[in-house]
Short mmCIF file of C-alpha atoms in Angstrom, two decimals:
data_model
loop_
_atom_site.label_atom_id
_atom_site.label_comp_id
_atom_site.label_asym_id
_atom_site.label_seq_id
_atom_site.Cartn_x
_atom_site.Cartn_y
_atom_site.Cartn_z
CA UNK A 8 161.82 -15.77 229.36
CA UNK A 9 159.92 -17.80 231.60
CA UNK A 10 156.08 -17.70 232.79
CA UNK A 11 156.85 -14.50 234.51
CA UNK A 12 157.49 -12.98 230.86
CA UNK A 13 154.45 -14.91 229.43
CA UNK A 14 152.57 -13.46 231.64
CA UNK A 15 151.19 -16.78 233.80
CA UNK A 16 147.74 -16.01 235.37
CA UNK A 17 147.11 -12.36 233.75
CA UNK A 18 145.52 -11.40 230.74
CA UNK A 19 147.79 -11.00 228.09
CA UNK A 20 147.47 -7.04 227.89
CA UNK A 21 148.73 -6.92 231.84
CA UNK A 22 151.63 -8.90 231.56
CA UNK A 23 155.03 -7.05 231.55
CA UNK A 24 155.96 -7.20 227.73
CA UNK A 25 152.72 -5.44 226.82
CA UNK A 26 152.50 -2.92 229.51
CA UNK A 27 156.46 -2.37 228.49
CA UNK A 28 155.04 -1.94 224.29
CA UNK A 29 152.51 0.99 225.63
CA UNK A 30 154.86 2.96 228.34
CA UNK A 31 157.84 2.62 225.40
CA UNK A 32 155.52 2.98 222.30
CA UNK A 33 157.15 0.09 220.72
CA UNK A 34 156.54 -3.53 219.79
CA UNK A 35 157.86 -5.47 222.49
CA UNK A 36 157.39 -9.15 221.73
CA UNK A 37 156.86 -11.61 224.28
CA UNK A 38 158.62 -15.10 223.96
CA UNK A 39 158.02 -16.32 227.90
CA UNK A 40 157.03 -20.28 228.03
CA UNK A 41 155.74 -21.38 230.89
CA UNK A 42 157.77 -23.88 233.32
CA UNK A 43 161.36 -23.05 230.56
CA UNK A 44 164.38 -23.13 232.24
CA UNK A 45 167.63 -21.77 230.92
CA UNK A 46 168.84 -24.70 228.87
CA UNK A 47 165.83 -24.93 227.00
CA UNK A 48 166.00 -21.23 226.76
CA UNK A 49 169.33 -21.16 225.41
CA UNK A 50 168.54 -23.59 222.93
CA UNK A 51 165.27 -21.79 221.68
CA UNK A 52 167.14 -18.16 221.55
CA UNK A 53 169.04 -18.45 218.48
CA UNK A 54 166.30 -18.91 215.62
CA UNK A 55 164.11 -16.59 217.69
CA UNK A 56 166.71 -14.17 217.38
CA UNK A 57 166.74 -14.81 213.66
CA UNK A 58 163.45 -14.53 213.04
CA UNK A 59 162.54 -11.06 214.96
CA UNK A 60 165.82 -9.49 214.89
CA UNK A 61 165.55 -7.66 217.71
CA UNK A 62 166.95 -4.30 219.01
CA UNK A 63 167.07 -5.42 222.63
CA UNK A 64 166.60 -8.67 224.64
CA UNK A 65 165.28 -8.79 227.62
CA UNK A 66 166.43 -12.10 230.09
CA UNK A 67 164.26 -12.73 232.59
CA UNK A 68 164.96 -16.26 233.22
CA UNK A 69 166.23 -18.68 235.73
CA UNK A 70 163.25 -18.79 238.22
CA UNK A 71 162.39 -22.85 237.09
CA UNK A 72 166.23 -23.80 237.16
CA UNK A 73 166.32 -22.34 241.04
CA UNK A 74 162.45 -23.25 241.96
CA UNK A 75 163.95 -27.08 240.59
CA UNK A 76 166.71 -26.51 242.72
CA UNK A 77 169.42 -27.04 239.37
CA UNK A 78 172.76 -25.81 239.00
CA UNK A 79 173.29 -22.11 239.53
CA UNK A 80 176.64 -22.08 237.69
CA UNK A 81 174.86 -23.96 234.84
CA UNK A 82 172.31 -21.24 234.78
CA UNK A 83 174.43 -18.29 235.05
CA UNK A 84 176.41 -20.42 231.99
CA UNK A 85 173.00 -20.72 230.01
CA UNK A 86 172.09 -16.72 230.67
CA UNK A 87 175.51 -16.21 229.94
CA UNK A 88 175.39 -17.94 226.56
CA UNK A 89 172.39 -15.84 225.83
CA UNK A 90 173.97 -12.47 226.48
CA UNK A 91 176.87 -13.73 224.45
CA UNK A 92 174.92 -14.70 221.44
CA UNK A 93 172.64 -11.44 221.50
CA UNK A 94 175.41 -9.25 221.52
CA UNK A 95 176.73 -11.04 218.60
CA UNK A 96 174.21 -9.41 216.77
CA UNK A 97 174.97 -6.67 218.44
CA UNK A 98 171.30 -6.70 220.42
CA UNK A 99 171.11 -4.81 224.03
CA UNK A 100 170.53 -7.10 226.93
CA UNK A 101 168.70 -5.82 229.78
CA UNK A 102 169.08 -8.68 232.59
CA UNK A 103 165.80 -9.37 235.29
CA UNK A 104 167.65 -10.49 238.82
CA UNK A 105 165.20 -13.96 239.81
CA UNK A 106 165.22 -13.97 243.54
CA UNK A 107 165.83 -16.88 245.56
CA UNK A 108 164.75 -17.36 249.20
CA UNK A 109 167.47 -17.01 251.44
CA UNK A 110 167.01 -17.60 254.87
CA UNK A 111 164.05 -15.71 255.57
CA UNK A 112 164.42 -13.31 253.27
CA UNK A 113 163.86 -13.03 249.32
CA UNK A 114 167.13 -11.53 247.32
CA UNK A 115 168.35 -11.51 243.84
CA UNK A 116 169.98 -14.50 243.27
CA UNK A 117 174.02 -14.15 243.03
CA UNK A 118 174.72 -15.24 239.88
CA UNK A 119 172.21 -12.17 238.58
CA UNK A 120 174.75 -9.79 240.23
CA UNK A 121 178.08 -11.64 238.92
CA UNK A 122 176.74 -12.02 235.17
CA UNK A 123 175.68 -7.78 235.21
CA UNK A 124 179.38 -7.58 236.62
CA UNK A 125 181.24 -10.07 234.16
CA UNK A 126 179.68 -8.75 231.01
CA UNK A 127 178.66 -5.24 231.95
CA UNK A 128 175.11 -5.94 231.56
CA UNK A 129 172.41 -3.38 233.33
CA UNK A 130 170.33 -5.47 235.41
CA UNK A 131 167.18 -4.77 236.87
CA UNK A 132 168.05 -6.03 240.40
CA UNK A 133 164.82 -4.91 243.02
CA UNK A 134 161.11 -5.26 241.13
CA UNK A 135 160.82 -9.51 241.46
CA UNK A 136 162.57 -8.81 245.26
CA UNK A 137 159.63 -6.39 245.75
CA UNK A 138 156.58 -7.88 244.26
CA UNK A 139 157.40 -11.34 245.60
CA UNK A 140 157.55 -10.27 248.92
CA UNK A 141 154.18 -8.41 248.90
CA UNK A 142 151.03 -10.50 248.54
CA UNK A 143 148.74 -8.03 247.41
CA UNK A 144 151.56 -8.17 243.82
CA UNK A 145 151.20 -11.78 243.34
CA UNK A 146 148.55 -14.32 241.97
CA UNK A 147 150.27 -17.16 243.94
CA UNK A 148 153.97 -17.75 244.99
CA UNK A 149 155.84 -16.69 242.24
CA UNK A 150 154.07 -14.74 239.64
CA UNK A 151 152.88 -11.34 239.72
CA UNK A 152 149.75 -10.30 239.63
CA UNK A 153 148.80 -7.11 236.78
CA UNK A 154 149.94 -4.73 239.51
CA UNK A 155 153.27 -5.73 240.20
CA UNK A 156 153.94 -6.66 236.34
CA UNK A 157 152.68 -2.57 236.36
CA UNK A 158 156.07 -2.37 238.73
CA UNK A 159 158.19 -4.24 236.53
CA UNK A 160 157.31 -2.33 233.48
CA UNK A 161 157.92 0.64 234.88
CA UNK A 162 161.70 -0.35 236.34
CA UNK A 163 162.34 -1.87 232.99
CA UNK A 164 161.41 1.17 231.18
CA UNK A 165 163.59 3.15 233.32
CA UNK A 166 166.71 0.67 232.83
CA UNK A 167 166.55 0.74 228.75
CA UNK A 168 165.33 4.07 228.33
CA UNK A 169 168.52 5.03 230.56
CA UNK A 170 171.11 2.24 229.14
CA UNK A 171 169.89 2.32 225.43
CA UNK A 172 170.83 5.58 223.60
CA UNK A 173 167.94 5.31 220.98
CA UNK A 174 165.23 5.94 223.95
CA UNK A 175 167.73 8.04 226.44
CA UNK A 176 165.51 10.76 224.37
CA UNK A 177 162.36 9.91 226.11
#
């Protein structure tokens, strides 16, 4: 992920990954970099899959490549890439939808929609829509503040605990 998964501007115990770890009761590791976009993403995903092995992956990425204004297709090819080489190790993906501003209005970004569709990946499509558009969730334009990573936690342990069999017992 991005700075949104790092946790930009919180302390480390409020961003998303660790508030996911205590309402899951699992190590969730954070791998967020400030500023990445998906190519550099892409690129760093296959030795960190090797080293932690993981069960599931979350993506939340994409934010930079449409804040930079770059190539949608060439992100949704990047995220695409990354489903594609987690699932080769047979890892669950869990897919954040990065909103874009649209004409007045802030909505998950197409390609989030079309890459849950194509590869029948659950995506978490309404918690950056929500706490971007409220103030009182954010530290600034784009990142949330502990609050609304509190909202993003929650909506992500709702999508794996109902998408992942080994916590559908929860």
């Amino acid at each position: 992920g991005d700075s949104i998964t790092y946790g930009y501007g919180v302390d480390k115990e409020k961003n998303y990954p660790s508030q996911l770890s205590s309402l899951l009761q699992t190590e969730v590791i954070n791998e967020g970099v400030n500023g990445e976009v998906t190519r550099e993403g892409l690129k760093r995903l296959p030795s960190l899959l090797e080293k932690h092995k993981p069960q599931i992956l979350i993506i939340c990425h994409g934010g930079n490549d449409i804040i930079r204004r770059k190539s949608l297709l060439k992100a949704k090819e990047n995220i695409a890439a990354m489903i594609k080489l987690a699932r080769e190790k047979n890892i669950h993906v869990v897919l954040v939808g990065v909103p874009k501003l649209e004409v007045l209005t802030l909505s998950t970004a197409q390609i989030y929609y079309e890459l849950a569709d194509e590869l029948s990946v659950p995506l978490e499509n309404s918690a950056l829509e929500k706490i971007l558009s409220d103030n009182s969730l954010k530290i600034d334009q784009i990142h949330p503040n502990a609050e609304g990573y509190k909202i993003l936690s929650n909506r992500l342990a709702n999508l794996i605990t109902s998408t992942y069999l080994p916590f559908q017992s929860f």
